[in-house]
Coordinates of C-alpha atoms and ligand atoms in Angstrom, one line a residue:
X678 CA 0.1 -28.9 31.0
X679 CA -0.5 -25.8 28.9
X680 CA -0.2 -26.0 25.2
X681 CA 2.9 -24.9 23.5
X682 CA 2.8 -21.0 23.3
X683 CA 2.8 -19.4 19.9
X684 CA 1.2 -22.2 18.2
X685 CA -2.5 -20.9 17.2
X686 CA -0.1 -18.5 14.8
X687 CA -0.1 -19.0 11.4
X688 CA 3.7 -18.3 11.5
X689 CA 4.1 -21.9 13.4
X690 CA 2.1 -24.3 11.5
X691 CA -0.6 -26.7 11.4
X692 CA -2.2 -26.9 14.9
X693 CA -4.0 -29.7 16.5
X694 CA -7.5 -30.0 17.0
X695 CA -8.1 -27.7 20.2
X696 CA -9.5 -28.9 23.0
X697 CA -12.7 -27.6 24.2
X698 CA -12.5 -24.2 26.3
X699 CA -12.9 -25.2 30.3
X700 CA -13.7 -22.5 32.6
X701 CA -11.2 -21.6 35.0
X702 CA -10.6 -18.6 37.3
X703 CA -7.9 -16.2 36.3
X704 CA -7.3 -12.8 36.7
X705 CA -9.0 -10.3 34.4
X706 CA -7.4 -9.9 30.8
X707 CA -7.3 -6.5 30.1
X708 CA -7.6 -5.5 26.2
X709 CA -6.3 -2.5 24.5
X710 CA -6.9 -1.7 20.5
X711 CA -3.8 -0.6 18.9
X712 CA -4.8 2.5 16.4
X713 CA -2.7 4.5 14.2
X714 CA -4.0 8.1 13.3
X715 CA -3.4 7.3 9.6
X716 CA -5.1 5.4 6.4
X717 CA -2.9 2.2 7.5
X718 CA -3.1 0.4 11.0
X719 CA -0.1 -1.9 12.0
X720 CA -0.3 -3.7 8.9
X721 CA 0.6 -1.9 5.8
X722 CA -1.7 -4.2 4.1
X723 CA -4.6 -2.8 6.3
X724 CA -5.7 0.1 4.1
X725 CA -5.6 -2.1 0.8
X726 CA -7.9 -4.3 2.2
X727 CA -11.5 -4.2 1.1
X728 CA -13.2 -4.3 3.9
X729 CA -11.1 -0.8 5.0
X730 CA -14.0 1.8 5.2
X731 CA -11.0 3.6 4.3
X732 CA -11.0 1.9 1.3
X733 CA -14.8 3.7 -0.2
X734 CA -15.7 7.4 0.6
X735 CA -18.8 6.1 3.1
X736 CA -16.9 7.0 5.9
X737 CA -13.3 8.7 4.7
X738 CA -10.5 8.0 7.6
X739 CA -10.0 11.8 7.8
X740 CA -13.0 12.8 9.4
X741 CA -14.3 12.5 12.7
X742 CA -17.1 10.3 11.8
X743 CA -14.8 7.3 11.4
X744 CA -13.2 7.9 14.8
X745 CA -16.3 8.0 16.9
X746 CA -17.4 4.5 15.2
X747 CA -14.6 3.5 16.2
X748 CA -15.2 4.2 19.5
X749 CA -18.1 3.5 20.0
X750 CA -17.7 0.1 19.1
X751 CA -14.7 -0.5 21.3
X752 CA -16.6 0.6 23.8
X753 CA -19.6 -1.3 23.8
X754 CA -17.3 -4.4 22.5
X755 CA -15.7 -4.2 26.2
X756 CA -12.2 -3.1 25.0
X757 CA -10.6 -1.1 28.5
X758 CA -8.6 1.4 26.3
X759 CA -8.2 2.6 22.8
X760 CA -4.2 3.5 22.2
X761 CA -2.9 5.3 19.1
X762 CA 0.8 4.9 18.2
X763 CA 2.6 8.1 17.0
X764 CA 5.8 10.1 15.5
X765 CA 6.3 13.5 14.9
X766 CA 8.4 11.9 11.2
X767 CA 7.9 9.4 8.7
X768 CA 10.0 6.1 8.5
X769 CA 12.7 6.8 6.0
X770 CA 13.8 3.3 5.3
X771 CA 16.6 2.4 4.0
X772 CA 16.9 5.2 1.4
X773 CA 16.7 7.9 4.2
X774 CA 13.7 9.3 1.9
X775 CA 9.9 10.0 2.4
X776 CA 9.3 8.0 -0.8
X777 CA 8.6 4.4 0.5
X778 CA 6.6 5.8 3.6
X779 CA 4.0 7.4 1.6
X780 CA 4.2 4.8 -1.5
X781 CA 3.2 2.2 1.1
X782 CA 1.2 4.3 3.4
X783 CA 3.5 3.7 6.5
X784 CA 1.6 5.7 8.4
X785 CA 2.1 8.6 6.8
X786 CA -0.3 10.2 6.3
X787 CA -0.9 10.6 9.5
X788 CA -3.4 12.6 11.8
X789 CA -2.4 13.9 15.2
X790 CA -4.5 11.6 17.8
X791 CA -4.4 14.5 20.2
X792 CA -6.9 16.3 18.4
X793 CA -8.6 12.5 17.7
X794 CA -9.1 11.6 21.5
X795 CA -11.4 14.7 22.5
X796 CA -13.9 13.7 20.1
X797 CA -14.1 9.9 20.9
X798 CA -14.6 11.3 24.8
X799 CA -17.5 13.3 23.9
X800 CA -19.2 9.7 22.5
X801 CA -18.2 7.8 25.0
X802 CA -17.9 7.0 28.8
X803 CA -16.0 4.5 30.0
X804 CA -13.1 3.5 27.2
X805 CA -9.6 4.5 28.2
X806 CA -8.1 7.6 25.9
X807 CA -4.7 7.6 25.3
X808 CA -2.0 8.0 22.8
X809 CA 1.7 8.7 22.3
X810 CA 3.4 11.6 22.4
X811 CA 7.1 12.5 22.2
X812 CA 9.3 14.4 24.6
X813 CA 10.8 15.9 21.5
X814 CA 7.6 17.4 20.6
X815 CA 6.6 20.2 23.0
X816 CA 8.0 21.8 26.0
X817 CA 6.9 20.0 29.1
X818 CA 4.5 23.2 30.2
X819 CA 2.6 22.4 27.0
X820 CA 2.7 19.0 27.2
X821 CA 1.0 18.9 31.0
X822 CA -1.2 21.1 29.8
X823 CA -2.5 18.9 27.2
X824 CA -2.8 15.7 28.7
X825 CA -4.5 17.6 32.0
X826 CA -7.1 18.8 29.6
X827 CA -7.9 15.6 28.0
X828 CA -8.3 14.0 31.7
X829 CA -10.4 17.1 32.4
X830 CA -12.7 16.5 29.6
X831 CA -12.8 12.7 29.7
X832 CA -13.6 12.6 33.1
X833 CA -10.3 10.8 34.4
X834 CA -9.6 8.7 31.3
X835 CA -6.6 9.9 29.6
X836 CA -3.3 7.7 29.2
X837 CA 0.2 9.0 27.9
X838 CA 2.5 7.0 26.1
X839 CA 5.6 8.5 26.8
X840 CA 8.5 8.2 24.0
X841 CA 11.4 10.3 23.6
X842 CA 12.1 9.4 19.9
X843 CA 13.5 6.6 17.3
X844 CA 13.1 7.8 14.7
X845 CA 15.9 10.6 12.7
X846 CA 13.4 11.9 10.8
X847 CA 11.4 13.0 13.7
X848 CA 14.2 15.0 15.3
X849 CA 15.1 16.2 12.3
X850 CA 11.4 17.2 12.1
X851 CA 11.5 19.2 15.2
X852 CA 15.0 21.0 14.6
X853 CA 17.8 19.1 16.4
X854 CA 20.3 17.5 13.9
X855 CA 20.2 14.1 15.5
X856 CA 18.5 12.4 17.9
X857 CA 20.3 12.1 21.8
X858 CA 22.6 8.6 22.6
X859 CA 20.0 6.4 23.0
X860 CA 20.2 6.2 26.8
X861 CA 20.1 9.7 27.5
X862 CA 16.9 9.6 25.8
X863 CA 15.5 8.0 28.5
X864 CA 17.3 10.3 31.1
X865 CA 15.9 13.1 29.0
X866 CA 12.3 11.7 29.0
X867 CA 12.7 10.9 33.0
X868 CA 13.5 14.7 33.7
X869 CA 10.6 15.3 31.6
X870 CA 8.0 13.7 33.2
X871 CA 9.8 15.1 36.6
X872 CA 8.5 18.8 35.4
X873 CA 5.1 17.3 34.5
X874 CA 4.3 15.6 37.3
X875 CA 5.3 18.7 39.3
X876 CA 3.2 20.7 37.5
X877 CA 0.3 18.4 37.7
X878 CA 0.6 18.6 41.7
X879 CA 1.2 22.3 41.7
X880 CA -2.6 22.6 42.4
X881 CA -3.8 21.1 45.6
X882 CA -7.1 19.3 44.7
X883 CA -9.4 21.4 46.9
X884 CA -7.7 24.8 45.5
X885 CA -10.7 25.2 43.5
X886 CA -13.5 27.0 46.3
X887 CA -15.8 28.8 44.5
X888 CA -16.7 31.1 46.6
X889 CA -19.1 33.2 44.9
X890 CA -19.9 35.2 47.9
X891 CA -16.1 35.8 49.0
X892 CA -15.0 36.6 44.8
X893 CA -12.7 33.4 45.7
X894 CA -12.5 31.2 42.5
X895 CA -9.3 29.1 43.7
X896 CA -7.5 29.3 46.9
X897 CA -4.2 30.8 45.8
X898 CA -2.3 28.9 49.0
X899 CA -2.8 25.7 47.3
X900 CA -1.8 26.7 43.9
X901 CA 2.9 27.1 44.0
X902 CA 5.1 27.3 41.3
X903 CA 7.7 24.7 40.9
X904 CA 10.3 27.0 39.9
X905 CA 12.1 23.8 38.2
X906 CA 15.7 24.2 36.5
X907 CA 16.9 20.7 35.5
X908 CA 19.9 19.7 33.4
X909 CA 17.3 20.2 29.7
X910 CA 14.2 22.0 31.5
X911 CA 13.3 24.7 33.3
X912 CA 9.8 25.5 34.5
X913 CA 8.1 28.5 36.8
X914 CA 4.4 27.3 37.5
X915 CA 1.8 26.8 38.5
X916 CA 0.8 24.9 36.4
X917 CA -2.1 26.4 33.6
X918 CA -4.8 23.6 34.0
X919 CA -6.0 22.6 37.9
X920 CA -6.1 19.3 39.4
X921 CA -7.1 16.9 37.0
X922 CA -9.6 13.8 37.8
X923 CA -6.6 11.1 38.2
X924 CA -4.1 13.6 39.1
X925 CA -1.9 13.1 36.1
X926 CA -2.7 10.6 32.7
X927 CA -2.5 7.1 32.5
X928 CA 1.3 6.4 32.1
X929 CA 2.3 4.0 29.5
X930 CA 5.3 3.5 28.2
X931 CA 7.3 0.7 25.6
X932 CA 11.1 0.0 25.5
X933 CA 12.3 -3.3 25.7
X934 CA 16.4 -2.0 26.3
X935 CA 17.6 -2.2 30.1
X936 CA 17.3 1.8 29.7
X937 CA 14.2 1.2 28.3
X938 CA 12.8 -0.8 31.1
X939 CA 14.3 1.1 34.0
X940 CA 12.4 3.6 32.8
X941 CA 9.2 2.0 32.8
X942 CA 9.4 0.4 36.4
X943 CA 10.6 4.1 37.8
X944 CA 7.3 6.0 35.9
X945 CA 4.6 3.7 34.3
X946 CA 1.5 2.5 35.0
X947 CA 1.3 -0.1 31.8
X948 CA 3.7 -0.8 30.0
X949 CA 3.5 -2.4 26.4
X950 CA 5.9 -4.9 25.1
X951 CA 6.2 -7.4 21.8
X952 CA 7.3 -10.7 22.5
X953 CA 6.9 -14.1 20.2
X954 CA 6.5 -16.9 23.0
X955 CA 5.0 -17.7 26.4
X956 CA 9.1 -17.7 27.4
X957 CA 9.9 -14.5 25.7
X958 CA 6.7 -12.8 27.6
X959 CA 7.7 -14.3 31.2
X960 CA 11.5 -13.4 31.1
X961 CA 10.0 -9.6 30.3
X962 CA 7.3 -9.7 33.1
X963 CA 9.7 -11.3 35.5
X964 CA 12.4 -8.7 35.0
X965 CA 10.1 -6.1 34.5
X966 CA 8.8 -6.8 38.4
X967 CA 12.1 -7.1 39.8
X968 CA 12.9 -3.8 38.2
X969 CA 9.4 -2.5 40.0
X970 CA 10.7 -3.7 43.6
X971 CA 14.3 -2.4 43.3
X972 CA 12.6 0.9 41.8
X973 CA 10.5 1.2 45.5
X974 CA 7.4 0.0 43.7
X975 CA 4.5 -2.3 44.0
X976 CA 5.0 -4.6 41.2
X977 CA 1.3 -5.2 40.8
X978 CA 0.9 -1.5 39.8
X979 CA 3.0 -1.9 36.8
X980 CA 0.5 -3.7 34.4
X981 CA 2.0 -5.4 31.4
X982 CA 0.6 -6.4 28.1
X983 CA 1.5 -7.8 25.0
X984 CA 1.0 -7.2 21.4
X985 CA -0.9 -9.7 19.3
X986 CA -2.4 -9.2 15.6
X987 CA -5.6 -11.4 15.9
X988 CA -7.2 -12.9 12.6
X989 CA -10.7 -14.1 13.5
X990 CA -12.7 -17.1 11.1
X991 CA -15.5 -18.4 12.1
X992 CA -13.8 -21.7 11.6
X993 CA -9.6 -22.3 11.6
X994 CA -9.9 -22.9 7.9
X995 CA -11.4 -19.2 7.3
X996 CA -9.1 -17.6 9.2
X997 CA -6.7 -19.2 7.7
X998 CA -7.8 -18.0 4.0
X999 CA -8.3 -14.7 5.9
X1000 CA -4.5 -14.3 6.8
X1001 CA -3.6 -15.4 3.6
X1002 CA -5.0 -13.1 2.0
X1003 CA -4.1 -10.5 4.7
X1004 CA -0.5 -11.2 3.5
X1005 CA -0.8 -10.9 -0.3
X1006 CA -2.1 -7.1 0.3
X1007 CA 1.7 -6.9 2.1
X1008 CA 4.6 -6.2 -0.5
X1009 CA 7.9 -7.7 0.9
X1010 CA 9.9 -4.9 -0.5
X1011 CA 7.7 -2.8 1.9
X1012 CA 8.5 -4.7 4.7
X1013 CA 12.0 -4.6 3.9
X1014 CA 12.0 -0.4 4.2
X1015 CA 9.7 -0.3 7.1
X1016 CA 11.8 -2.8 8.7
X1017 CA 15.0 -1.1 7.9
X1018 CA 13.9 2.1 9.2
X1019 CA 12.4 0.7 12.5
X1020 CA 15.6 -1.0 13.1
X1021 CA 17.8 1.7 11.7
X1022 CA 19.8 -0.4 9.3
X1023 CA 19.9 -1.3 5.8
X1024 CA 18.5 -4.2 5.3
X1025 CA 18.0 -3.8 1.3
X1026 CA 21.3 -5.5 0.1
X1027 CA 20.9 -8.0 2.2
X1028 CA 20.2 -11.9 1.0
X1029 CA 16.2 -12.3 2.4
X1030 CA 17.6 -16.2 3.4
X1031 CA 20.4 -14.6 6.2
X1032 CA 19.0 -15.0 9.5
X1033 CA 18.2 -11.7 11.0
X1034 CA 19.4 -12.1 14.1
X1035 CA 23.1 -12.2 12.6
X1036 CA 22.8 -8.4 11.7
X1037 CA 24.2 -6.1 14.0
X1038 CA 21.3 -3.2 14.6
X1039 CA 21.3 -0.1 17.0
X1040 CA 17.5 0.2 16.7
X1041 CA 14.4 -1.1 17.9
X1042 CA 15.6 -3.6 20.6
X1043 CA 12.1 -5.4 21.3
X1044 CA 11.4 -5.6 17.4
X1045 CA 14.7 -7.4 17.4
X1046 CA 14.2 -9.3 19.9
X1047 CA 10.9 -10.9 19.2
X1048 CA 12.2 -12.1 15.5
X1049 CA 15.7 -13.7 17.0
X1050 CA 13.9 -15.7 19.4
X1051 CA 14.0 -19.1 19.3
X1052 CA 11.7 -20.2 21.3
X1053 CA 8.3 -20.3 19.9
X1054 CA 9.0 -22.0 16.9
X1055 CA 13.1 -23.2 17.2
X1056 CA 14.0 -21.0 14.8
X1057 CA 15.2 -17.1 14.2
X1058 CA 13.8 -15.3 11.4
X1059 CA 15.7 -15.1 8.0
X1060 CA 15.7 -11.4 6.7
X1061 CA 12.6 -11.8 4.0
X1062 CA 10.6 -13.8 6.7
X1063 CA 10.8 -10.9 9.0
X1064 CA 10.7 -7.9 6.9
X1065 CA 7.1 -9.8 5.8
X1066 CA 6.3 -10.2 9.1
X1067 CA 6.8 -6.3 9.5
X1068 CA 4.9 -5.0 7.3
X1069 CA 2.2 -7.2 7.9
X1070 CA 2.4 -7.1 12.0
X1071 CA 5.3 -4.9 12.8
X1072 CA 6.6 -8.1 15.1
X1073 CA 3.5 -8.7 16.8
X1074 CA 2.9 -12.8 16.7
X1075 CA -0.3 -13.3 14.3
X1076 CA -2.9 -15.3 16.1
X1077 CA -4.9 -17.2 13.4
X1078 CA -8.2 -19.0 14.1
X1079 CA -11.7 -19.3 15.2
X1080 CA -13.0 -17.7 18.5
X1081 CA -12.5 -20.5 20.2
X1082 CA -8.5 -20.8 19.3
X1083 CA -8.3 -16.9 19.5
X1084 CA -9.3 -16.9 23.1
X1085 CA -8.0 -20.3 24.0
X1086 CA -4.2 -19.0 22.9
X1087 CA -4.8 -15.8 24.9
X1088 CA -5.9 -17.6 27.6
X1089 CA -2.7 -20.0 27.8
X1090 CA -0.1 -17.4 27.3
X1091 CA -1.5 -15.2 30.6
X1092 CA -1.3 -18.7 32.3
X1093 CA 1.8 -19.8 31.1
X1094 CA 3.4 -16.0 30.9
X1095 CA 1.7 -14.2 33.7
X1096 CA 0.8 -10.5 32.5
X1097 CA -1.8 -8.3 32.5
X1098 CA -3.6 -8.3 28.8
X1099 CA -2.9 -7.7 25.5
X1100 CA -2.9 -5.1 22.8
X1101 CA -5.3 -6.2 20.4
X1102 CA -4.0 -5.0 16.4
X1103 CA -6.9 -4.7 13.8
X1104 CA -5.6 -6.1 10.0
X1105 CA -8.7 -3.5 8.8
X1106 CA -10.6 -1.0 10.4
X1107 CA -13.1 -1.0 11.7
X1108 CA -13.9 -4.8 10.8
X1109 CA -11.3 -6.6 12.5
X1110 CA -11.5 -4.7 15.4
X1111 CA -15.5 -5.3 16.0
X1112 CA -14.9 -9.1 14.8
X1113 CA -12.4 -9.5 17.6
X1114 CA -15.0 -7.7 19.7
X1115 CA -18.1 -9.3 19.1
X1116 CA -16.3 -12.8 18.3
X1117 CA -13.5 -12.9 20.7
X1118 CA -13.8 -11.0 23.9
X1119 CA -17.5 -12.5 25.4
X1120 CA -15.2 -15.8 25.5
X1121 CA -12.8 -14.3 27.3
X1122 CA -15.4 -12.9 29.9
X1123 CA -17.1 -16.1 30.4
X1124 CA -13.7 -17.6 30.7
X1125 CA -11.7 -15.3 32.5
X1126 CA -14.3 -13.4 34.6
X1127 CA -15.1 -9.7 34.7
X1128 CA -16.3 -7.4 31.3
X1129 CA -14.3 -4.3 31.2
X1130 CA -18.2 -3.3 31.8
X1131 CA -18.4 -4.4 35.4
X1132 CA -15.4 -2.6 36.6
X1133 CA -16.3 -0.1 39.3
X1134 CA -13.7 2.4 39.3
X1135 CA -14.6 5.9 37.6
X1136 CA -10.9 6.6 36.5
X1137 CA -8.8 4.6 33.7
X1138 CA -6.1 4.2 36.3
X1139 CA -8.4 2.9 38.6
X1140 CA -10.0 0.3 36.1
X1141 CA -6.2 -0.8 34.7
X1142 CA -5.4 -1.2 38.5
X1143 CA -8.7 -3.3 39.3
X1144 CA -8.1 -7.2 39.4
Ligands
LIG1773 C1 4.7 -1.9 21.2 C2 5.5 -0.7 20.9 C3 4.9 0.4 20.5 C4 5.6 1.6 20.2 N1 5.0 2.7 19.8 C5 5.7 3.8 19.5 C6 5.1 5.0 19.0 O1 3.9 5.1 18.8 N2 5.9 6.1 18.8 C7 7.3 6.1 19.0 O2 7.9 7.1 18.7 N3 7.9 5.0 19.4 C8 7.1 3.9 19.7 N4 7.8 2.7 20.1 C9 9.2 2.8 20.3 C10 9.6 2.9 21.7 O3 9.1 4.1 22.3 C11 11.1 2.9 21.9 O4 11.7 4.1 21.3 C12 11.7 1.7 21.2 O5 11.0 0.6 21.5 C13 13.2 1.6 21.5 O6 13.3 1.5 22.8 P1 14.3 0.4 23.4 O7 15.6 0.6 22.7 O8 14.3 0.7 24.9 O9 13.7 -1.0 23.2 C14 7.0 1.6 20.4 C15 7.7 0.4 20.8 C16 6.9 -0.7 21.1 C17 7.7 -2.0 21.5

């Protein structure tokens, strides 16, 4: 019998004592760290905290110097993969103004990982690099070029997370009045990663001879255009960057809609997703395979994992005073713009005590989604509880404890769930992340077998793939 899901969260209540951890086998848990290019992580409390090295000049958040730290310490705290979130606009809230996004530090500002992920490669060698990056933003040509390079200078580890836009303010950014129907998005985005993937084959991997003797760099036979005209593209080729290590980036991708999700099975190779409960997580993992098979692919190439914002003690009770205090850094007026503009709704007039799940919203399906559910804890979220949820999580469930509970819950919800790992959200950086690292993940090795360290394959896709 596995413990009811959900409950190391300080969001449900008291806990029991836990029972000592057991070994058992399970599949490896595979561990991403959630990063933001900007002065605030996932939490808008994050950059108000003192333990923020954001928060004294000994290592400011806009210089490289905080970057590699951070990855070096993911690296040698056995994370798989360091993913930054991104948007090409700010979160306008309710207001449809820039005023709340930089008054709270919504990510904004916010640095372009891009140029982020080159650095971390050059001091480090095994991490996955990846980060998102919209359709919107540049023509595909561009945008194959770029991720082909980063492979190229990672040696194989770049990952893509593909999005085609949520926010207005980003494609009012980048010169369209409004953003596409939000299924064509997706269609748009599929077409997309059509002309990149052709361009990423448009040179055969042996093209490059180097023939010194014969003044033959490349082989020009196995280099073709792709002379692509689509219903938004069009393309000539080749492509500007040869063959890269994995062929083409990691592919990740989040949507939670049945657009969304179609999407995913047809092109990714991970796919991220927020749910609040050991149900929640299933019923998306089950779908999410059927979608695989019908899409003529192996579902066992699709891994899944799911958000969690871990706060580590080295007891329950200061972990507890930990979160606490996590939370009192988090306005709930924030939380109520950054929720409004995630969801694309006004939730500002609205009476805190409604539950949320009575609103109508257009916008972030999975955000929705996880705060109506009723089955980790019996009951949707009113307004106020999730807007200070938002802004101190955006909707990822809070896992509150020592090590011991940490791992334990993580453990449970891969048994109980199924799914491929987690994406592991830092209150502060770089603390939280190298507590969870030092604290949390040995358990799960010893627990749940292999260290990200043991894995044998030289490519990210290869190391996702590896059981
Ligand atoms: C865990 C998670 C992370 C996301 N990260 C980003 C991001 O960094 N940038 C972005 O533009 N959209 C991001 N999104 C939004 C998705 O790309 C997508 O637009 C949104 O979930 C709505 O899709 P849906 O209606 O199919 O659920 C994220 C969504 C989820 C669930």
């Amino acid at each position: 019998m596995v413990r009811s899901a959900g409950c190391a969260s300080i969001h449900e209540g008291d806990c029991a004592p836990w029972p000592k951890l057991e070994s058992r086998i399970m599949k490896r848990i595979r561990l991403a760290l959630f990063l933001s290019g900007s002065v605030t992580q996932h939490s808008l409390g994050s950059w108000r905290h003192p333990l923020s090295a954001s928060q004294h000049n000994r290592s400011p958040w806009d210089r490289v110097p905080f970057w590699l730290d951070i990855a070096r310490s993911a690296e040698r705290g056995g994370y798989d993969l360091i993913f930054f979130s991104d948007s090409n606009g700010m979160n306008l809230g309710h207001a449809d103004r820039h005023d709340d996004a930089v008054r709270y530090a919504a990510q904004a500002p916010r640095l372009d990982p891009l140029q982020i992920l080159p650095a971390m490669a050059a001091v480090t060698s095994r991490i996955g690099l990846a980060a998102t990056q919209s359709v919107l933003a540049v023509p595909p040509f561009v945008g194959a070029r770029a991720w082909a390079t980063l492979d190229h200078l990672s040696g194989g580890r770049a990952g893509w997370n593909v999005v085609a836009g949520y926010l207005k303010s980003e494609g009012q950014n980048l010169g369209y009045d409004d953003l596409l129907a939000h299924d064509e998005r997706y269609a748009y985005a599929g077409e997309y990663i059509e002309v990149c993937n052709r361009l990423w084959q448009s040179w055969d991997e042996d093209a490059i001879v180097s023939d010194t003797a014969g003044s033959t760099f490349a082989d020009p036979t196995k280099v073709r255009e792709i002379n692509f005209a689509g219903k938004w593209f069009r393309s000539r080729g080749p492509a500007q960057v040869h063959r890269s290590p994995q062929g083409r980036p990691l592919i990740i991708q989040a949507g939670q809609s049945p657009a969304g999700r179609a999407f995913g099975a047809q092109n990714a190779d991970v796919i991220f997703a927020i749910c609040r409960s050991a149900a929640q997580m299933k019923s998306f993992r089950d779908d999410m395979r059927k979608r695989a098979v019908e899409a003529g692919r192996d579902p066992d190439r699709i891994k899944i994992l799911f958000g969690m914002q871990p706060i580590v003690g080295e007891t329950d009770e200061i972990a507890r005073q930990k979160a606490a205090f996590h939370q009192s850094l988090v306005p709930l007026e924030a939380g109520i713009f950054y929720l409004s503009g995630h969801l694309g709704v006004d939730l500002s007039g609205e009476d805190p005590d409604r539950p949320l799940r009575a609103i109508d919203v257009p916008g972030v399906q999975g955000i929705l989604d996880a705060y109506a559910d009723t089955s980790g804890d019996g009951a949707a979220l009113t307004v106020g509880e999730a807007a200070q949820r938002h802004a101190g999580s955006v909707g990822f469930p809070q896992v509150v404890g020592s090590p011991e509970r940490v791992a334990r819950w993580m453990l449970d919800m891969m048994e109980e769930a199924g799914g491929d790992g987690f994406m592991i959200s830092p209150i502060h950086l770089p603390g939280s992340a190298d507590e969870f690292g030092n604290l949390v993940i040995p358990i799960l090795e010893r627990e749940a077998g292999r260290s990200a360290l043991d894995l044998a394959g030289p490519t990210l896709r290869e190391r996702m793939m590896e059981e």
